[in-house]
PDB file of C-alpha atoms (C1' of nucleotides) in Angstrom:
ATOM      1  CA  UNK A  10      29.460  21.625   9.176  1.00 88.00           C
ATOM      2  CA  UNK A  11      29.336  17.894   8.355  1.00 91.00           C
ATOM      3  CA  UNK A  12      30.018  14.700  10.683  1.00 94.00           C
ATOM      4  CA  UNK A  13      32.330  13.476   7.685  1.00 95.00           C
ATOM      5  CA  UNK A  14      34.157  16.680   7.889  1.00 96.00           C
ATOM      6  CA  UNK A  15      34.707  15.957  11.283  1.00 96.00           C
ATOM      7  CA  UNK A  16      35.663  12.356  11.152  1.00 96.00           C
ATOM      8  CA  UNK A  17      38.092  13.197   7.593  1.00 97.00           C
ATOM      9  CA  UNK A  18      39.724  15.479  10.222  1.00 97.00           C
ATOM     10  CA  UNK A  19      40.425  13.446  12.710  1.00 97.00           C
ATOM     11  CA  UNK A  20      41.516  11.132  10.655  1.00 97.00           C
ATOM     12  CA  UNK A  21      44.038  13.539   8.782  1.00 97.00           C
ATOM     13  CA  UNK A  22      45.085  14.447  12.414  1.00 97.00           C
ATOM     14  CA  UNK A  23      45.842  11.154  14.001  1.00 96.00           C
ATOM     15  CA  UNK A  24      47.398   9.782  10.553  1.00 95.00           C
ATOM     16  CA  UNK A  25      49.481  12.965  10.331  1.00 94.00           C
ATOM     17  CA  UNK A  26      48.784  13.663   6.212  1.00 95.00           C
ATOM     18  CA  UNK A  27      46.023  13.380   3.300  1.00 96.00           C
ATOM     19  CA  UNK A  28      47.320  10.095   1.601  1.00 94.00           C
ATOM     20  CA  UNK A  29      47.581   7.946   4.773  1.00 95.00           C
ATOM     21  CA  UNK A  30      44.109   9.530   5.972  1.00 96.00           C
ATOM     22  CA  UNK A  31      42.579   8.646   2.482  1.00 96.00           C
ATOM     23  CA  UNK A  32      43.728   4.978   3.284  1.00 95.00           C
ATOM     24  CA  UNK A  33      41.652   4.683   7.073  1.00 94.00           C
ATOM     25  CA  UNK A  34      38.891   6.581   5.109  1.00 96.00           C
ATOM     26  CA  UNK A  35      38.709   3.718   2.437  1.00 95.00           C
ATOM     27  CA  UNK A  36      38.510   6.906  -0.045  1.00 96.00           C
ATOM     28  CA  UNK A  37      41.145   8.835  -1.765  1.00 96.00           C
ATOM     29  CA  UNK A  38      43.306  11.893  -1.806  1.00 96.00           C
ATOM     30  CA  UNK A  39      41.429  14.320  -3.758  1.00 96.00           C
ATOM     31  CA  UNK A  40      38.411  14.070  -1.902  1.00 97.00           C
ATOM     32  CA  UNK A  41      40.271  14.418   1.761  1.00 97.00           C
ATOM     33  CA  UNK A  42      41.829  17.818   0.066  1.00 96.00           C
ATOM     34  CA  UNK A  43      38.583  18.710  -0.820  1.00 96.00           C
ATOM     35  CA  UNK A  44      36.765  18.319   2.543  1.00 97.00           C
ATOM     36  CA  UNK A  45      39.540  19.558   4.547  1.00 96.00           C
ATOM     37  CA  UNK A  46      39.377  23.036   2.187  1.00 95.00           C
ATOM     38  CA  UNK A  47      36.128  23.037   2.673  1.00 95.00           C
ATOM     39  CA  UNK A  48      36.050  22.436   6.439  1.00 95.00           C
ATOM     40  CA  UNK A  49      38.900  24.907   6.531  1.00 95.00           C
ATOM     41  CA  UNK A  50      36.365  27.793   4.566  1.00 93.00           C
ATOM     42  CA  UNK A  51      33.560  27.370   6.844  1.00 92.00           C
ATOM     43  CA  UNK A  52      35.243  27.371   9.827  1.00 93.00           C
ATOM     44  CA  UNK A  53      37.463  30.401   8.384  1.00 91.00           C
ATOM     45  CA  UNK A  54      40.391  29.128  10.284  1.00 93.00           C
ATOM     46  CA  UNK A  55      43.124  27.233   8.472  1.00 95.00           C
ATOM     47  CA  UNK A  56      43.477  23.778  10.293  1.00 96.00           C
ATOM     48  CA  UNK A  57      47.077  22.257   9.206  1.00 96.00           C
ATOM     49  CA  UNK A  58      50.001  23.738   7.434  1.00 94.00           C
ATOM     50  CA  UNK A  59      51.183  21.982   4.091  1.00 89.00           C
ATOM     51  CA  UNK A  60      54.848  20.819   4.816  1.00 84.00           C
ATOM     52  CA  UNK A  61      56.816  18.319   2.992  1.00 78.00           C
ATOM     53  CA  UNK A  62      55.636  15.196   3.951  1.00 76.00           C
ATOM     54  CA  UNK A  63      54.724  16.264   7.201  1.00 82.00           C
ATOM     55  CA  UNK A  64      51.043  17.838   8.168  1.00 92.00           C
ATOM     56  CA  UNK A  65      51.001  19.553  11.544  1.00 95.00           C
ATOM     57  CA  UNK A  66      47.847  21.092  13.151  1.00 96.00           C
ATOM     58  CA  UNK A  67      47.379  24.823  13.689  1.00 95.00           C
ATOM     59  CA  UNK A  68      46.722  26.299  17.255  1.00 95.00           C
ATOM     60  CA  UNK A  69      42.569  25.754  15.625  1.00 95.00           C
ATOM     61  CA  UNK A  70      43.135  22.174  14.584  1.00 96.00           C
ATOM     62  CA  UNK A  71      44.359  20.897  17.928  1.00 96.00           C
ATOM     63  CA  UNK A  72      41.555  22.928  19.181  1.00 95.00           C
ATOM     64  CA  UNK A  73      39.560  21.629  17.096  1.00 96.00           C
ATOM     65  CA  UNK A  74      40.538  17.811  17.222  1.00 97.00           C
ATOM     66  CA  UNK A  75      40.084  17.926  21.241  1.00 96.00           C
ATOM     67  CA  UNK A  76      35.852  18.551  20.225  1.00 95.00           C
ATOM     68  CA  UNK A  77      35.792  17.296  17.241  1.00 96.00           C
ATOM     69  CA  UNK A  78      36.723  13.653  18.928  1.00 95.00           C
ATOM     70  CA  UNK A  79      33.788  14.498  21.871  1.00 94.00           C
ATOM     71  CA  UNK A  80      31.247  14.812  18.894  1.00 95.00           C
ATOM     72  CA  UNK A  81      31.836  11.482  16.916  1.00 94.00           C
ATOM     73  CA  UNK A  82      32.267   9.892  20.728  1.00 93.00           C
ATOM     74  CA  UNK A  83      28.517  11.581  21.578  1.00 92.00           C
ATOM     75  CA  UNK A  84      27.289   9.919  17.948  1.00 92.00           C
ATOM     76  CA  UNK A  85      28.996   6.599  18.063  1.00 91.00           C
ATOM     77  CA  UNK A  86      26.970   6.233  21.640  1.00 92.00           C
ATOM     78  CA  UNK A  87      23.784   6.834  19.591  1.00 92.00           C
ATOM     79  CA  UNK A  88      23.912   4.571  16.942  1.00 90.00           C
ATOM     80  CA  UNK A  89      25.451   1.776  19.523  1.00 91.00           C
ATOM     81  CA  UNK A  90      22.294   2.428  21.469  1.00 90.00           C
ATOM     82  CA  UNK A  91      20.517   1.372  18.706  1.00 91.00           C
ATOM     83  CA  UNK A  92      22.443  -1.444  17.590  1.00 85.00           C
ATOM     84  CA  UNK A  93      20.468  -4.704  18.210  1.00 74.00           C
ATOM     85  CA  UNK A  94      17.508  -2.827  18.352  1.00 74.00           C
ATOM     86  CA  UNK A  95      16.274  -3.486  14.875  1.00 70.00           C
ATOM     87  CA  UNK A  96      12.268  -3.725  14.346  1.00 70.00           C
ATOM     88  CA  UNK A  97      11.806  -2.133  10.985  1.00 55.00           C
TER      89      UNK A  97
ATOM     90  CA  UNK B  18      23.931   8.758  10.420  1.00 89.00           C
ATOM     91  CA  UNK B  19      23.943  12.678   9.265  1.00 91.00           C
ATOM     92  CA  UNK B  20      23.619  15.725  11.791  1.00 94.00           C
ATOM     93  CA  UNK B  21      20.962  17.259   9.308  1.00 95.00           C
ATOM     94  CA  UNK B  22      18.710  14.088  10.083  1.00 96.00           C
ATOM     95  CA  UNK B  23      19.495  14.883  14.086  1.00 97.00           C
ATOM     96  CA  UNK B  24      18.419  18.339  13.805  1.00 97.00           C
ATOM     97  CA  UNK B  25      15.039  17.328  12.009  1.00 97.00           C
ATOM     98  CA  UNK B  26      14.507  14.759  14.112  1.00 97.00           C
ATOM     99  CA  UNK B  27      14.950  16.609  17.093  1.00 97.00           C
ATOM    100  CA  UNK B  28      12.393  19.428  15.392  1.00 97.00           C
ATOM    101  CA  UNK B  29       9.611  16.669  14.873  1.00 97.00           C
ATOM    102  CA  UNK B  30       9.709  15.858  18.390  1.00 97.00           C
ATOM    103  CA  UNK B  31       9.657  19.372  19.657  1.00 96.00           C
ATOM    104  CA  UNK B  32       7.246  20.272  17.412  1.00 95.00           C
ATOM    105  CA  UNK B  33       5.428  17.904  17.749  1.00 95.00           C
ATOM    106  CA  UNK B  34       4.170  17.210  13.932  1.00 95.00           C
ATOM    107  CA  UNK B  35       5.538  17.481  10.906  1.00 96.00           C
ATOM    108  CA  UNK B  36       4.159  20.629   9.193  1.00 95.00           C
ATOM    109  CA  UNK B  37       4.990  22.437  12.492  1.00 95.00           C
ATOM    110  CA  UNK B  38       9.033  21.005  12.071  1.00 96.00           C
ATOM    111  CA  UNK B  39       8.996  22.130   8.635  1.00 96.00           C
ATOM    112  CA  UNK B  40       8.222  25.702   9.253  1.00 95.00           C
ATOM    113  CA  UNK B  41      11.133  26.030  12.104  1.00 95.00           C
ATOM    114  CA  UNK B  42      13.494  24.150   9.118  1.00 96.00           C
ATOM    115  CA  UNK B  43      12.591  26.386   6.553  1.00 95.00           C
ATOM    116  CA  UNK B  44      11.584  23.410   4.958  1.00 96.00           C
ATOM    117  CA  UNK B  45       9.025  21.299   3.519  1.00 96.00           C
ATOM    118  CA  UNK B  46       6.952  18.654   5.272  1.00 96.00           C
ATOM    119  CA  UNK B  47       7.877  16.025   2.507  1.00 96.00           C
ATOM    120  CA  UNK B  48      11.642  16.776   3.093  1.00 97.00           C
ATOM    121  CA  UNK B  49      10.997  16.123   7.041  1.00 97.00           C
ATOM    122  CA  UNK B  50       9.119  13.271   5.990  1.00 96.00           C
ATOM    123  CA  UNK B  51      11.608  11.780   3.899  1.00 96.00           C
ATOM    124  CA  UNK B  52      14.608  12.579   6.439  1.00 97.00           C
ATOM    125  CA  UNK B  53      12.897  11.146   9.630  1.00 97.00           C
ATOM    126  CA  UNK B  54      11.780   7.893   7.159  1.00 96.00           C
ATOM    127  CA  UNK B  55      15.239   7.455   6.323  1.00 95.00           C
ATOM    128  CA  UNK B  56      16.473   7.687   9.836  1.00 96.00           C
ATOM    129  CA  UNK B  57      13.986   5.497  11.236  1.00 95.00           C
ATOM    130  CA  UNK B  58      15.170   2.425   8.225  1.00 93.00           C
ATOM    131  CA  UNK B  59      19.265   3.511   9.005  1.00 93.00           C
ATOM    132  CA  UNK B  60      18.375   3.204  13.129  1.00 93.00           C
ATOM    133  CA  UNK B  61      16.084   0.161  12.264  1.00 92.00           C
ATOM    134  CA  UNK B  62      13.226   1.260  14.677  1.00 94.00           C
ATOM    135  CA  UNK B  63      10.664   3.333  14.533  1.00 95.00           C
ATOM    136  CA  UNK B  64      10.726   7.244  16.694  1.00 96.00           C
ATOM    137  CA  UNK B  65       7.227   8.439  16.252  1.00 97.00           C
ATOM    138  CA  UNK B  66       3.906   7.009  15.801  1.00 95.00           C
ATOM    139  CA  UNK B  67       1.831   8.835  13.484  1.00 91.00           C
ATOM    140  CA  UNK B  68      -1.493   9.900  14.218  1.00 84.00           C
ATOM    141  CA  UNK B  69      -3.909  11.954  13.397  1.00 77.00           C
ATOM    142  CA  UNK B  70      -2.615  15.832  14.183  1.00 75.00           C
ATOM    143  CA  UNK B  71      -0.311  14.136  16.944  1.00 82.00           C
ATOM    144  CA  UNK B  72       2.733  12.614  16.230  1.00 92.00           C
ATOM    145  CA  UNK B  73       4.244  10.783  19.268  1.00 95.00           C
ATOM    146  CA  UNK B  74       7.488   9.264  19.821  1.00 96.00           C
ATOM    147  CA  UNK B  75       8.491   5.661  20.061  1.00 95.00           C
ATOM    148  CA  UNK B  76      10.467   4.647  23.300  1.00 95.00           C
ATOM    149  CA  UNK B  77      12.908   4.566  21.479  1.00 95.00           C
ATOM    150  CA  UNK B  78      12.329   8.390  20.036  1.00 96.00           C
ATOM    151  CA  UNK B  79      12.435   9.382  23.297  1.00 96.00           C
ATOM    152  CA  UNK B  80      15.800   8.136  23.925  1.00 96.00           C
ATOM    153  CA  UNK B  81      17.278   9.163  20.660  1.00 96.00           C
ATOM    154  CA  UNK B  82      16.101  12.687  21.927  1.00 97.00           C
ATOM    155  CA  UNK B  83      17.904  13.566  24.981  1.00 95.00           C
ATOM    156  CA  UNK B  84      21.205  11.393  23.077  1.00 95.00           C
ATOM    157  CA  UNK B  85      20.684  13.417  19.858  1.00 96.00           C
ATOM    158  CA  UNK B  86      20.755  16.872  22.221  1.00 95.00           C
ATOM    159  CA  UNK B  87      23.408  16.213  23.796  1.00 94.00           C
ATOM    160  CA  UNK B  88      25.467  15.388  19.848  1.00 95.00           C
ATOM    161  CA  UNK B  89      23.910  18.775  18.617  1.00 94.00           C
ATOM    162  CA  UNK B  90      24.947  20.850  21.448  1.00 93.00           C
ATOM    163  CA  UNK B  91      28.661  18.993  21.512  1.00 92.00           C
ATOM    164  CA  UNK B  92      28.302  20.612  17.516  1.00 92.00           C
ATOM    165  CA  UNK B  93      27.424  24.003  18.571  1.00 91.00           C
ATOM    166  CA  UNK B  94      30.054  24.253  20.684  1.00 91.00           C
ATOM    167  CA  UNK B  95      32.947  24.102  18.012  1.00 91.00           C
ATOM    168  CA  UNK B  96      30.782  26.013  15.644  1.00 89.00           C
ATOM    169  CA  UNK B  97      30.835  28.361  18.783  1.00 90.00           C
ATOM    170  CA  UNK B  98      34.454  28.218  19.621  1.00 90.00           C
ATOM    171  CA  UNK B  99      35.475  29.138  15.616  1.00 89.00           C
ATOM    172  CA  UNK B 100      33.233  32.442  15.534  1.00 84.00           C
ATOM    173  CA  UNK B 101      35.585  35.181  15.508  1.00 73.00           C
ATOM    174  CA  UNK B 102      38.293  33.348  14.862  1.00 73.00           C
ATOM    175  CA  UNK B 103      37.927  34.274  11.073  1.00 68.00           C
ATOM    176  CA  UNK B 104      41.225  34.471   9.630  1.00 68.00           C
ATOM    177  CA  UNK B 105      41.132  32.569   6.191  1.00 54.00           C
TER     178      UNK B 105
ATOM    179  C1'  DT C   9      61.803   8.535  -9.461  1.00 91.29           C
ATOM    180  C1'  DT C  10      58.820   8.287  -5.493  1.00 91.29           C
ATOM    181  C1'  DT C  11      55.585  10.318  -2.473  1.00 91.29           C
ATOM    182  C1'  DT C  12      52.981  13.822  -1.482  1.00 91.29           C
ATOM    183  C1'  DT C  13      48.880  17.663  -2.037  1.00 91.29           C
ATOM    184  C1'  DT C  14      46.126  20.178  -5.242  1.00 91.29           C
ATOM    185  C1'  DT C  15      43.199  20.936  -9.255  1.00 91.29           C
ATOM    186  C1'  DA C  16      40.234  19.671 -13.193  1.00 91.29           C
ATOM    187  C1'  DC C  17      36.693  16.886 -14.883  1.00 91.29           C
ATOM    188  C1'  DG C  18      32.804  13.641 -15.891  1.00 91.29           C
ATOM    189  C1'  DA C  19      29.311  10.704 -13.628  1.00 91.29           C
ATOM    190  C1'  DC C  20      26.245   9.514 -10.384  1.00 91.29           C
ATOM    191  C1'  DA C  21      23.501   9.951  -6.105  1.00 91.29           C
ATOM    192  C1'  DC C  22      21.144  12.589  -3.016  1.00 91.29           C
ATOM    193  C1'  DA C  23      18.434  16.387  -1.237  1.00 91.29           C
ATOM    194  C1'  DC C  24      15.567  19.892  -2.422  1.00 91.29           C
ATOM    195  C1'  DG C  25      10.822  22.078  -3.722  1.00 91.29           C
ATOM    196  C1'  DT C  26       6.473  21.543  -6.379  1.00 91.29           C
ATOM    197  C1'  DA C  27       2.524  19.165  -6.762  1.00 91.29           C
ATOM    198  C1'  DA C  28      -0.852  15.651  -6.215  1.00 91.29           C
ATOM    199  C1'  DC C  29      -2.842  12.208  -3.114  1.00 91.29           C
ATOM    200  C1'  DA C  30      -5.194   9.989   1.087  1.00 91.29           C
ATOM    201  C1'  DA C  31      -6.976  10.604   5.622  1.00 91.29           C
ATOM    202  C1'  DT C  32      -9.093  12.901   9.444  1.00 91.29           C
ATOM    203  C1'  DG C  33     -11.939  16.223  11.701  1.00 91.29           C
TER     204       DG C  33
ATOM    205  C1'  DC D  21     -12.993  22.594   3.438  1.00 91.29           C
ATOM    206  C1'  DA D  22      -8.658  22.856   6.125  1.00 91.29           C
ATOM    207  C1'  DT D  23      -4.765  20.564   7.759  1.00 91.29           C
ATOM    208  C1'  DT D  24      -1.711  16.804   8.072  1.00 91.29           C
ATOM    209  C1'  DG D  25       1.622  13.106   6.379  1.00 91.29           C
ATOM    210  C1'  DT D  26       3.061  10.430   2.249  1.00 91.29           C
ATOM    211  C1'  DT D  27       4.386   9.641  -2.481  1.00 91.29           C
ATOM    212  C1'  DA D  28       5.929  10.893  -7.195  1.00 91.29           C
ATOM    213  C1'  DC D  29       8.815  13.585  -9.950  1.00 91.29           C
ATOM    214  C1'  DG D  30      12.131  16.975 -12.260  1.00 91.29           C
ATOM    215  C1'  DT D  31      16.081  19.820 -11.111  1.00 91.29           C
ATOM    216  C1'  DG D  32      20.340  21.092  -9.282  1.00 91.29           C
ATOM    217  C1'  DT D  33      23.967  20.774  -5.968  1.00 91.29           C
ATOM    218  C1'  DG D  34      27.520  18.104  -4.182  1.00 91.29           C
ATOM    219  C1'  DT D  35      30.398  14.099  -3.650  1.00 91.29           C
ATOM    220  C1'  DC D  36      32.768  10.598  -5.618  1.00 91.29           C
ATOM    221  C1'  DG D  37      36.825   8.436  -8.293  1.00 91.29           C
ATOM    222  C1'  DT D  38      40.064   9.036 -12.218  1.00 91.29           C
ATOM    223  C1'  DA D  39      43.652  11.514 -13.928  1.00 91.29           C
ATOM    224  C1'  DA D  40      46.999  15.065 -14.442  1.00 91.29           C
ATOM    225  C1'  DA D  41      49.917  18.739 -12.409  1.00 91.29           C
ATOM    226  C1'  DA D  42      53.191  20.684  -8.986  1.00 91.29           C
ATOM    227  C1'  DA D  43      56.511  20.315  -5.321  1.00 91.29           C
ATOM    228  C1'  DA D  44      60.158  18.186  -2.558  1.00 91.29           C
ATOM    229  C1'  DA D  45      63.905  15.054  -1.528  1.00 91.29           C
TER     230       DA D  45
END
DNA sequence: TTTTTTTACGACACACGTAACAATG
DNA sequence: CATTGTTACGTGTGTCGTAAAAAAA
């Protein structure tokens, strides 16, 4: 598992479907699709069902959303701790 | 920032060398080489200072450490959570 | 027709392993 | 000579964006 699997998640999550994720992810569509699959075969747990114009988590994506927003939180600490800190 | 450059990093340090990482990565040393180099320029400081058969970590190694631990065991818990949940 | 997700495809970047090098004891 | 870290290099995997297809109102 990937920390931009996790973060194309969330932001599929909180922007409730692929094209208005693709638009916070500065990226596009296809490549959401393609990391969500992916995220989705690893974990072996189907995250969201496909509805018309309407993406709702599965029982494992809100599970998943809950830790998945503790990780990036846990990283985005690190790399403020070293913000300012630049000697190379 | 990439998890994969976490979980090296953290190796070095508990390894304490280079050679040493690569055999618990089932890697090469010039892949942990490369991976710590490039997380030292993205962080902008240095975490070890190599010497000869000791590599010792910056101050600021030592704090990515117990901050990169605590991201890698926030990951292994939703790896965690998912086993057994196989259902795709 | 408009908005969506998925799939196919070509191009490029990155990460890998092999191998050679420099340095230290 | 043995071991360590770095550098150079060729290969392959993966990720990207473009583009087309399929579905729904």
């Amino acid at each position: 598992m990937d920390l931009k699997d996790l973060r194309y998640f969330v932001a599929v999550y909180e922007a409730g479907g692929f094209s208005r994720a693709s638009r916070y992810l500065n990226t596009v569509q296809s490549n959401v699709s393609a990391r969500i699959q992916g995220l989705e075969r690893s974990l072996g747990a189907p995250l969201f069902e496909r509805q018309w114009r309407s993406v709702v988590p599965t029982d494992h994506g809100d599970r998943l959303y809950s830790q998945a927003k503790q990780v990036i939180a846990a990283l985005d600490r690190v790399e403020e701790a070293f913000k300012g800190s630049r000697t190379v």
